[in-house]
Amino acid sequence: MPFTAIVLAAGEGTRMKSRHPKVMHKVLDKPLVWWCVRAARKAGATRVIVVVGNGADEVRDFFAQEPTSEGETPVEFVEQAERLGTGHAVRVVRDAIGGFSGPVLVMAGDTPLIKPETLAALVEERKAQHAACTVLTMTPDDCTGYGRVVLDEQGQVTAIIEHKDCTPEQQATLKECNSATYCFCGHRLADNLDKIGNDNAQGEYYLPDLIKIFVSEGEPVGMHHAPEASEVLGVNNRAQLAEVTKVMQRRINHELMLSGVSMLDPDQVWVGADVTVGEDTVLMPQTILFGRTTVGTDCTIGPNSRLTNATVGNGCTVDESILVDSAIDDDVNCGPRAYLRGHTHLLKGAKAGTHVELKNSVVGEGSKVPHLSYIGDCTMGANVNIGGGSITCNYDGKHKSHTTIGDHVFVGSDTMMVAPVTIGENALVGASSCITHDVPAGALSLERSQQIIKEDWANRYWERLKEED
Ligand code: UD1
Ligand code: CA
C-alpha cells in the first residue's frame, strides 16, 4: 500500500564524537541513513523524505552522487534548522510539504538493520487496526536509553515515556521499548502535532508524546512487536556502529552463501549493499567487495583483495589484488599483488601478474603483463607479452600521454615505452630498450649500447685483490 516515509536524520549525534553527522557513518559501504532509505523504498514508500539538520550538506551531497535506479523513489530533503526534538522534526516536514495524507511511516535514520518486510507489516497492521498510530516495539536485553511503552490491563498502549522521564520503578519494570519507528494516519498526525509540548527532562518536543495525546482523544493506538530486537538496534556510538555492521555483514554473507557462493570464513569477508556474486565463486579471507561491484561465476577472489566498483567476469582469479573502477572479462587472472585502477579493462584470458599496476588501460584478449610492470594510459591488442619490469612512461611532469601496442607484440624485459608512442603489430622490442620512437609493424627495435667483453679481465682482477692481502 502506498505510504510516505519520513527518515529523521537531523540530530547532532554527539555520542559519535565526530565532525561528520551521525547518519553519514558507514555500515559496510553505505551510510546509516542510506540503509534506512533503502528499507523504506523496498517496503513500497511512494515518497521518501529525509529530515536533515546537522551536516545537512554532507547528507544531501551523498544522495546527489548516488544514482537512483529506474522506478526508485527519489529522496526529498527537508531541513530542520533548529533541533528541538523528534516531534518538532515531523512538524517541520508537515509545514514544508503542506500537510500529510495517507499513511505516514516515521523512522529514525540511525536504525539501519530494519527490514523492508517489517516496515511493510507495520504499515499493513496500522491499516488493519484503523489506528491513528501503530508503534513498532521491541524488548532488548538492555532497555537503557529507550523510551518505554506503557500498557493498560488489556495490553493496550497508553503512553511512551522517555528513559530520562521514567521513575526508577518504571525504568526497572517497563520492558517493552519504543523502536522510534511508527506508522501514522497522515491527517490525524498532521492535526495533533501542535499539541506536543516540551515540558520534560530534555526540554524537547517528543514525537512519542503523540501516543498519550491520541489516547486522551479516544483515537485507537496499536503496537507491532519487531520480530528480532537486533533489527531495531539504534546506533548512538561507534561501538554500536561496529555491532550493527557485524549483523549486516552476517546477513549479507548468509544470503550469498545460500545463493551458491562459498566463503572459507564468512567473518572475514565484507560485501557491500549493491554487490552481486555468481554461483560457485569462492571468497577467501580478508576480501572486501564494495560499491557497484559484480563478480561472475566460478571465480576465486582473495585472500587479501579489495574490489570497489569492479566488474569481474566468469572463471577469474583475483589473488591479493586491488581493483578499483575497473573491469576484467572471463578467465582473467590478477595477482598476486596486482593493482588495477582508473577504468582499466582486461579482455578475455588476459593476465595482470605479480606487482603489476594498470591504470586507464585496455589489455587485449590473451595478453599478459606478468611481472613488475606499470602500464598506464595504454591500448594493448591481443596476445601481447610484456616482459618483466617494463613500463609505459606516460607522464612528463605535466601531461599524460598514450601508448598503443598492436596485436602479437613481444616487449622484452625492462623496456621503457616513452609515450606518446606506438608499437605496430607483430613487432619485437629487445630487452632493456628505451623506446622513444614509433616501432613499425613487424619490425625489431632495439635501443641498447654495445656489450663489451674483456677476456680474462676478471680473473686478473681477483688475483690482484688477493695479492693485496
Ligand atoms: C528515540 C525515541 C525513544 C526510542 C529511541 C529508539 C524520542 C523522543 N525518543 O530516542 O523513545 O526508544 O529513539 O532508538 O523520539 N532527530 C531529528 N531531529 C531532532 C531530534 C532527533 O531529526 O530534533 C533524529 C536523530 O537524528 C535520530 C532520531 O531522530 O536519527 C532519533 O533521535 P535520538 O536523539 O537518537 O533519539 P533517542 O534518544 O535515541
Ligand atoms: Ca537513537
Coordinates of C-alpha atoms and ligand atoms in Angstrom, one line a residue:
M1 CA 0.0 0.0 0.0
P2 CA 1.4 3.5 -0.9
F3 CA 2.8 5.5 2.0
T4 CA 5.1 8.4 2.8
A5 CA 8.3 7.6 4.7
I6 CA 10.0 10.2 6.9
V7 CA 13.5 9.4 8.0
L8 CA 14.7 11.6 10.9
A9 CA 18.4 12.3 10.4
A10 CA 18.9 15.9 11.7
G11 CA 20.3 15.1 15.1
E12 CA 23.7 16.1 16.4
G13 CA 24.9 12.6 17.2
T14 CA 27.1 13.9 20.0
R15 CA 27.9 10.4 21.2
M16 CA 29.7 9.5 18.0
K17 CA 32.5 12.1 18.8
S18 CA 32.8 13.1 15.2
R19 CA 33.0 16.0 12.8
H20 CA 30.5 14.2 10.5
P21 CA 26.8 13.8 11.0
K22 CA 25.9 10.6 12.8
V23 CA 23.8 9.3 9.9
M24 CA 26.8 9.5 7.5
H25 CA 28.8 7.0 9.4
K26 CA 29.1 3.8 7.4
V27 CA 27.8 0.3 7.8
L28 CA 29.9 -1.6 5.3
D29 CA 30.0 0.7 2.3
K30 CA 26.9 2.8 2.9
P31 CA 25.9 5.5 5.4
L32 CA 23.4 4.7 8.1
V33 CA 20.7 6.8 6.6
W34 CA 21.1 5.1 3.2
W35 CA 20.1 1.8 4.7
C36 CA 17.0 3.3 6.2
V37 CA 16.1 4.9 2.9
R38 CA 16.6 1.6 1.1
A39 CA 14.4 -0.2 3.6
A40 CA 11.6 2.4 3.1
R41 CA 11.9 2.2 -0.6
K42 CA 11.8 -1.6 -0.7
A43 CA 8.8 -1.6 1.7
G44 CA 7.0 0.4 -1.0
A45 CA 7.2 4.0 0.1
T46 CA 6.0 6.3 -2.7
R47 CA 7.6 9.3 -1.1
V48 CA 10.8 9.3 1.0
I49 CA 11.6 12.5 3.0
V50 CA 14.9 12.8 4.9
V51 CA 15.0 15.4 7.6
V52 CA 18.4 16.9 7.7
G53 CA 20.0 19.5 10.0
N54 CA 23.4 18.8 11.5
G55 CA 25.8 18.2 8.5
A56 CA 22.9 18.6 6.0
D57 CA 25.1 19.3 3.1
E58 CA 27.1 16.1 3.6
V59 CA 23.9 14.1 3.6
R60 CA 22.5 15.9 0.5
D61 CA 25.8 15.5 -1.4
F62 CA 25.9 11.8 -0.7
F63 CA 22.5 11.2 -2.2
A64 CA 23.2 13.5 -5.1
Q65 CA 26.0 11.2 -6.1
E66 CA 24.1 8.0 -5.6
P67 CA 22.5 7.1 -8.9
T68 CA 18.7 6.5 -8.5
S69 CA 17.7 3.4 -10.4
E70 CA 14.7 3.2 -12.7
G71 CA 11.5 3.2 -10.8
E72 CA 13.2 4.0 -7.5
T73 CA 11.5 6.6 -5.3
P74 CA 13.7 9.8 -5.2
V75 CA 14.8 11.2 -1.9
E76 CA 13.5 14.6 -0.8
F77 CA 15.1 16.7 1.9
V78 CA 13.5 18.9 4.5
E79 CA 15.8 21.0 6.7
Q80 CA 15.2 21.2 10.4
A81 CA 17.4 24.3 11.2
E82 CA 16.8 24.0 15.0
R83 CA 16.8 20.6 16.5
L84 CA 14.0 20.8 19.0
G85 CA 13.2 17.1 19.1
T86 CA 11.7 14.3 17.1
G87 CA 8.1 15.8 17.3
H88 CA 9.4 19.1 16.1
A89 CA 11.2 17.4 13.2
V90 CA 7.9 15.9 11.9
R91 CA 6.2 19.2 12.4
V92 CA 8.8 20.9 10.2
V93 CA 8.1 18.3 7.5
R94 CA 4.4 18.8 7.7
D95 CA 4.8 22.6 7.3
A96 CA 7.3 22.2 4.4
I97 CA 5.2 19.9 2.3
G98 CA 1.8 21.3 3.3
G99 CA 0.2 18.6 5.4
F100 CA 0.0 14.8 5.3
S101 CA -2.4 12.4 3.6
G102 CA -2.4 8.6 3.5
P103 CA -0.2 6.6 5.8
V104 CA 3.0 8.2 7.1
L105 CA 5.8 6.0 8.3
V106 CA 8.3 7.8 10.6
M107 CA 11.6 6.1 11.3
A108 CA 15.0 7.2 12.8
G109 CA 18.0 7.5 10.5
D110 CA 20.1 5.5 12.9
T111 CA 18.4 2.1 12.8
P112 CA 19.9 0.6 9.6
L113 CA 19.1 -3.0 10.3
I114 CA 15.3 -2.6 9.9
K115 CA 13.9 -4.9 7.3
P116 CA 11.6 -3.8 4.5
E117 CA 9.2 -6.7 5.4
T118 CA 8.9 -5.3 8.9
L119 CA 8.1 -1.8 7.7
A120 CA 5.6 -3.2 5.3
A121 CA 4.0 -5.3 8.0
L122 CA 3.8 -2.2 10.3
V123 CA 2.0 -0.2 7.6
E124 CA -0.5 -3.1 7.0
E125 CA -1.1 -3.6 10.7
R126 CA -1.9 0.1 11.3
K127 CA -4.4 -0.1 8.5
A128 CA -6.0 -3.3 9.9
Q129 CA -6.2 -1.7 13.4
H130 CA -7.7 1.6 11.9
A131 CA -5.2 3.2 14.3
A132 CA -4.1 6.8 14.5
C133 CA -0.7 5.3 15.2
T134 CA 0.9 1.9 15.3
V135 CA 4.3 1.8 17.0
L136 CA 7.0 -0.7 16.3
T137 CA 8.2 -2.1 19.7
M138 CA 10.9 -4.4 20.9
T139 CA 12.3 -5.9 24.1
P140 CA 16.0 -5.6 24.0
D141 CA 18.2 -7.2 26.7
D142 CA 19.2 -3.8 27.9
C143 CA 16.5 -1.1 27.8
T144 CA 18.8 1.7 28.9
G145 CA 18.1 4.9 26.9
Y146 CA 15.0 3.7 25.2
G147 CA 11.5 5.1 25.6
R148 CA 9.2 2.7 27.5
V149 CA 5.8 1.7 26.3
V150 CA 3.1 1.8 28.9
L151 CA 0.3 -0.7 28.6
D152 CA -3.0 -0.9 30.4
E153 CA -4.6 -4.1 31.8
Q154 CA -5.9 -5.1 28.3
G155 CA -2.4 -4.8 26.9
Q156 CA -3.4 -1.5 25.0
V157 CA -0.7 1.1 24.5
T158 CA -1.4 4.2 26.6
A159 CA 1.8 6.2 26.5
I160 CA 5.5 6.2 25.8
I161 CA 7.8 7.6 28.4
E162 CA 11.4 8.5 27.6
H163 CA 14.0 6.8 29.7
K164 CA 15.1 10.0 31.3
D165 CA 11.5 10.9 32.3
C166 CA 10.7 7.4 33.8
T167 CA 10.6 6.9 37.5
P168 CA 13.3 4.4 38.7
E169 CA 10.4 1.9 39.2
Q170 CA 9.2 2.4 35.6
Q171 CA 12.8 2.1 34.4
A172 CA 13.1 -1.2 36.1
T173 CA 9.7 -2.7 35.2
L174 CA 8.7 -1.5 31.8
K175 CA 10.4 -3.8 29.3
E176 CA 8.5 -3.0 26.1
C177 CA 10.6 -0.3 24.3
N178 CA 9.9 2.2 21.5
S179 CA 12.0 1.5 18.4
A180 CA 11.3 5.0 17.1
T181 CA 9.5 3.6 14.0
Y182 CA 5.8 4.3 13.7
C183 CA 3.1 4.3 11.1
F184 CA 0.6 7.1 11.4
C185 CA -2.7 8.0 9.8
G186 CA -1.5 11.1 7.9
H187 CA -4.2 13.6 8.7
R188 CA -4.5 12.6 12.4
L189 CA -0.7 13.1 12.6
A190 CA -0.9 16.5 11.0
D191 CA -3.8 17.6 13.2
N192 CA -2.2 16.6 16.5
L193 CA 1.5 17.6 16.1
D194 CA 0.9 21.0 17.6
K195 CA -0.4 19.5 20.8
I196 CA 3.1 18.1 21.7
G197 CA 4.7 20.1 24.5
N198 CA 8.3 20.2 25.7
D199 CA 7.9 20.0 29.4
N200 CA 10.2 17.1 30.0
A201 CA 13.7 16.1 31.1
Q202 CA 15.3 17.2 27.8
G203 CA 13.1 20.2 27.1
E204 CA 12.4 18.6 23.6
Y205 CA 9.2 18.1 21.6
Y206 CA 9.0 14.3 21.7
L207 CA 7.2 12.5 18.8
P208 CA 6.2 9.6 21.0
D209 CA 4.1 12.0 23.2
L210 CA 1.6 11.8 20.4
I211 CA 0.6 8.3 21.8
K212 CA -0.9 9.7 25.0
I213 CA -2.4 12.6 23.1
F214 CA -4.2 10.2 20.8
V215 CA -5.3 8.0 23.7
S216 CA -6.8 11.0 25.5
E217 CA -8.8 11.9 22.4
G218 CA -10.1 8.4 22.2
E219 CA -8.1 7.6 19.0
P220 CA -7.1 4.0 18.7
V221 CA -3.3 3.3 19.0
G222 CA -1.7 0.0 18.2
M223 CA 1.6 -1.8 18.6
H224 CA 3.6 -4.1 16.4
H225 CA 6.3 -6.1 18.0
A226 CA 9.5 -6.3 15.9
P227 CA 10.4 -9.9 15.0
E228 CA 14.0 -9.5 16.2
A229 CA 15.3 -6.9 18.7
S230 CA 18.5 -6.6 16.6
E231 CA 16.5 -5.2 13.7
V232 CA 15.8 -2.0 15.5
L233 CA 19.2 -1.6 17.2
G234 CA 19.9 2.2 17.2
V235 CA 23.4 3.5 16.6
N236 CA 24.4 6.2 19.0
N237 CA 28.1 5.5 19.4
R238 CA 30.9 3.7 17.5
A239 CA 30.7 0.5 19.5
Q240 CA 27.0 0.2 18.4
L241 CA 28.1 1.0 14.8
A242 CA 30.5 -2.0 14.9
E243 CA 27.8 -4.2 16.4
V244 CA 25.3 -3.2 13.7
T245 CA 28.0 -3.7 11.0
K246 CA 28.6 -7.2 12.2
V247 CA 24.9 -8.1 12.0
M248 CA 24.7 -6.6 8.4
Q249 CA 27.8 -8.5 7.3
R250 CA 26.4 -11.8 8.6
R251 CA 23.0 -11.1 7.0
I252 CA 24.6 -10.3 3.5
N253 CA 27.0 -13.2 3.7
H254 CA 24.3 -15.7 4.7
E255 CA 22.2 -14.7 1.7
L256 CA 25.2 -15.1 -0.6
M257 CA 26.1 -18.5 0.8
L258 CA 22.5 -19.7 0.3
S259 CA 22.7 -18.4 -3.3
G260 CA 25.7 -20.6 -4.1
V261 CA 28.8 -18.5 -3.0
S262 CA 31.4 -20.2 -0.8
M263 CA 33.4 -18.5 1.9
L264 CA 36.3 -20.0 3.8
D265 CA 35.5 -17.8 6.7
P266 CA 32.4 -15.5 6.4
D267 CA 33.6 -13.4 9.3
Q268 CA 36.5 -12.3 7.2
V269 CA 34.5 -11.3 4.1
W270 CA 32.8 -7.9 3.7
V271 CA 30.3 -7.4 0.9
G272 CA 28.6 -4.1 0.3
A273 CA 24.9 -3.5 -0.3
D274 CA 24.9 -3.3 -4.1
V275 CA 27.3 -6.2 -4.9
T276 CA 26.4 -9.3 -6.8
V277 CA 28.4 -12.6 -6.8
G278 CA 27.7 -15.6 -9.0
E279 CA 27.4 -19.2 -8.2
D280 CA 30.4 -21.4 -7.4
T281 CA 32.6 -18.3 -6.7
V282 CA 34.8 -18.7 -3.6
L283 CA 35.5 -15.6 -1.5
M284 CA 38.7 -16.1 0.5
P285 CA 39.5 -14.4 3.8
Q286 CA 40.1 -10.6 4.0
T287 CA 38.1 -9.9 0.9
I288 CA 36.2 -6.6 0.6
L289 CA 33.7 -6.2 -2.2
F290 CA 32.3 -2.7 -2.2
G291 CA 30.4 -0.2 -4.4
R292 CA 28.9 -1.3 -7.7
T293 CA 30.9 -4.5 -7.9
T294 CA 29.7 -7.6 -9.7
V295 CA 31.5 -10.9 -9.7
G296 CA 30.6 -13.7 -12.1
T297 CA 30.5 -17.4 -11.6
D298 CA 33.4 -19.8 -10.8
C299 CA 35.8 -17.2 -9.6
T300 CA 38.2 -17.2 -6.7
I301 CA 38.6 -13.8 -5.1
G302 CA 41.1 -13.2 -2.3
P303 CA 42.7 -13.7 0.1
N304 CA 43.5 -10.0 0.8
S305 CA 41.7 -8.4 -2.0
R306 CA 39.7 -5.2 -2.3
L307 CA 37.3 -4.6 -5.2
T308 CA 35.5 -1.3 -5.5
N309 CA 33.2 -0.7 -8.4
A310 CA 34.8 -3.6 -10.2
T311 CA 33.2 -5.9 -12.9
V312 CA 34.6 -9.4 -12.9
G313 CA 33.6 -12.0 -15.5
N314 CA 33.3 -15.7 -15.0
G315 CA 36.2 -18.0 -14.1
C316 CA 38.6 -15.3 -12.9
T317 CA 41.1 -15.4 -10.1
V318 CA 41.9 -12.2 -8.1
D319 CA 44.7 -13.1 -5.7
E320 CA 45.9 -10.5 -3.1
S321 CA 44.9 -7.7 -5.5
I322 CA 43.1 -4.4 -5.7
L323 CA 40.6 -3.5 -8.4
V324 CA 39.1 0.0 -8.4
D325 CA 36.7 1.3 -11.1
S326 CA 37.9 -1.5 -13.4
A327 CA 36.7 -4.5 -15.3
I328 CA 38.1 -7.9 -16.1
D329 CA 36.4 -10.2 -18.6
D330 CA 36.1 -14.0 -18.4
D331 CA 39.1 -16.2 -17.5
V332 CA 41.3 -13.3 -16.4
N333 CA 44.0 -13.8 -13.7
C334 CA 45.1 -11.0 -11.5
G335 CA 47.9 -11.1 -8.9
P336 CA 49.3 -12.0 -6.6
R337 CA 49.5 -8.3 -5.9
A338 CA 48.1 -6.6 -8.9
Y339 CA 46.6 -3.1 -8.8
L340 CA 44.0 -2.2 -11.4
R341 CA 42.5 1.3 -11.4
G342 CA 41.2 4.2 -13.4
H343 CA 38.9 2.3 -15.8
T344 CA 41.3 -0.4 -16.8
H345 CA 39.7 -3.2 -18.8
L346 CA 41.3 -6.7 -19.3
L347 CA 39.7 -8.7 -22.1
K348 CA 39.1 -12.4 -22.0
G349 CA 42.0 -14.6 -20.9
A350 CA 44.3 -11.7 -20.2
K351 CA 46.7 -11.6 -17.2
A352 CA 47.9 -8.9 -14.8
G353 CA 50.6 -10.8 -12.7
T354 CA 52.6 -10.0 -9.7
H355 CA 53.4 -6.5 -8.6
V356 CA 51.7 -5.0 -11.7
E357 CA 49.9 -1.7 -11.8
L358 CA 47.5 -1.0 -14.6
K359 CA 45.8 2.4 -15.0
N360 CA 43.3 3.6 -17.6
S361 CA 44.4 0.8 -20.0
V362 CA 42.9 -1.8 -22.2
V363 CA 44.7 -5.2 -22.3
G364 CA 43.5 -7.2 -25.2
E365 CA 42.4 -10.9 -25.3
G366 CA 45.1 -13.3 -24.1
S367 CA 47.6 -10.5 -23.5
K368 CA 49.9 -10.8 -20.5
V369 CA 51.6 -8.4 -18.2
P370 CA 53.1 -10.9 -15.8
H371 CA 55.7 -9.2 -13.6
L372 CA 56.7 -5.9 -12.0
S373 CA 55.2 -3.5 -14.6
Y374 CA 53.4 -0.2 -14.7
I375 CA 51.1 0.2 -17.7
G376 CA 49.2 3.5 -17.8
D377 CA 47.1 5.2 -20.5
C378 CA 47.7 2.3 -22.9
T379 CA 45.8 0.4 -25.5
M380 CA 47.1 -3.1 -26.0
G381 CA 45.9 -5.5 -28.6
A382 CA 45.5 -9.3 -28.4
N383 CA 48.2 -11.8 -27.5
V384 CA 50.8 -9.3 -26.4
N385 CA 53.6 -10.2 -24.0
I386 CA 55.1 -7.5 -21.8
G387 CA 58.4 -8.6 -20.3
G388 CA 59.1 -8.2 -16.6
G389 CA 60.0 -4.7 -15.4
S390 CA 58.6 -2.9 -18.4
I391 CA 56.9 0.5 -18.0
T392 CA 54.9 2.9 -20.0
C393 CA 56.4 6.4 -19.3
N394 CA 53.1 8.2 -19.6
Y395 CA 53.8 11.3 -17.6
D396 CA 56.3 14.1 -18.3
G397 CA 55.6 16.0 -15.1
K398 CA 52.7 17.8 -16.7
H399 CA 50.9 15.8 -19.4
K400 CA 49.7 12.3 -19.6
S401 CA 50.4 10.6 -23.0
H402 CA 49.1 7.4 -24.6
T403 CA 50.9 4.2 -25.6
T404 CA 49.5 2.0 -28.3
I405 CA 50.6 -1.6 -28.7
G406 CA 49.4 -3.8 -31.6
D407 CA 48.4 -7.4 -31.6
H408 CA 51.1 -10.1 -31.1
V409 CA 53.8 -7.6 -30.0
F410 CA 56.6 -9.0 -27.8
V411 CA 58.1 -6.5 -25.5
G412 CA 61.4 -7.6 -23.9
S413 CA 62.0 -7.2 -20.2
D414 CA 62.9 -3.8 -18.6
T415 CA 61.6 -1.8 -21.6
M416 CA 60.7 1.8 -21.2
M417 CA 58.0 2.9 -23.6
V418 CA 58.1 6.7 -23.6
A419 CA 54.6 8.0 -24.6
P420 CA 53.2 9.1 -26.9
V421 CA 54.4 6.1 -28.8
T422 CA 53.0 3.3 -30.9
I423 CA 54.4 -0.2 -31.4
G424 CA 52.9 -1.8 -34.5
E425 CA 51.5 -5.4 -34.6
N426 CA 53.9 -8.4 -34.6
A427 CA 56.8 -6.1 -33.6
L428 CA 59.6 -7.2 -31.3
V429 CA 61.3 -5.0 -28.8
G430 CA 64.6 -6.1 -27.4
A431 CA 65.1 -6.2 -23.7
S432 CA 66.1 -3.1 -21.8
S433 CA 65.3 -0.7 -24.6
C434 CA 64.1 2.8 -24.1
I435 CA 61.6 3.3 -26.9
T436 CA 61.1 6.9 -27.8
H437 CA 60.1 6.5 -31.5
D438 CA 57.2 4.5 -33.0
V439 CA 58.1 0.9 -34.0
P440 CA 56.6 -0.2 -37.3
A441 CA 54.6 -3.3 -37.6
G442 CA 56.7 -6.5 -37.9
A443 CA 60.0 -4.7 -37.0
L444 CA 62.6 -5.4 -34.4
S445 CA 63.5 -2.4 -32.3
L446 CA 66.5 -2.3 -30.0
E447 CA 67.9 0.5 -28.0
R448 CA 70.9 -0.6 -26.1
S449 CA 74.7 0.2 -26.1
Q450 CA 77.2 -2.4 -27.3
Q451 CA 78.1 -5.2 -24.9
I452 CA 81.9 -5.2 -24.1
I453 CA 83.8 -8.5 -23.4
K454 CA 87.4 -8.4 -22.0
E455 CA 88.7 -11.9 -21.9
D456 CA 90.3 -13.0 -18.6
W457 CA 89.9 -9.5 -17.1
A458 CA 88.0 -10.6 -14.1
N459 CA 90.4 -13.4 -13.3
R460 CA 93.3 -10.9 -13.2
Y461 CA 91.3 -8.6 -11.0
W462 CA 90.6 -11.3 -8.4
E463 CA 94.3 -12.2 -8.4
R464 CA 95.3 -8.6 -7.8
L465 CA 92.9 -8.3 -4.8
K466 CA 94.4 -11.5 -3.3
E467 CA 97.9 -10.1 -3.6
E468 CA 96.9 -7.0 -1.6
D469 CA 96.1 -9.2 1.5
Ligands
UD1_1 C1 14.4 7.9 20.4 C2 13.0 7.9 21.0 C3 12.9 6.7 22.0 C4 13.2 5.4 21.3 C5 14.6 5.5 20.6 C6 14.9 4.3 19.8 C7 12.2 10.2 21.1 C8 11.9 11.4 21.9 N1 12.7 9.1 21.6 O1 15.3 8.2 21.4 O2 11.6 6.7 22.5 O3 13.2 4.4 22.3 O4 14.7 6.6 19.8 O5 16.1 4.3 19.2 O6 11.8 10.2 19.9 N2 16.3 13.7 15.3 C9 16.0 14.8 14.4 N3 15.7 16.0 14.9 C10 15.6 16.2 16.3 C11 16.0 15.2 17.1 C12 16.3 13.9 16.6 O7 16.0 14.6 13.2 O8 15.3 17.4 16.6 C13 16.6 12.4 14.7 C14 18.0 11.9 15.1 O9 18.9 12.3 14.1 C15 17.8 10.4 15.1 C16 16.4 10.2 15.5 O10 15.8 11.5 15.3 O11 18.1 9.8 13.9 C17 16.2 9.8 17.0 O12 16.8 10.8 17.8 P1 17.7 10.4 19.0 O13 18.2 11.6 19.7 O14 18.7 9.4 18.6 O15 16.6 9.7 20.0 P2 16.8 8.7 21.1 O16 17.3 9.3 22.3 O17 17.6 7.5 20.6
CA2 CA 18.8 7.0 18.7

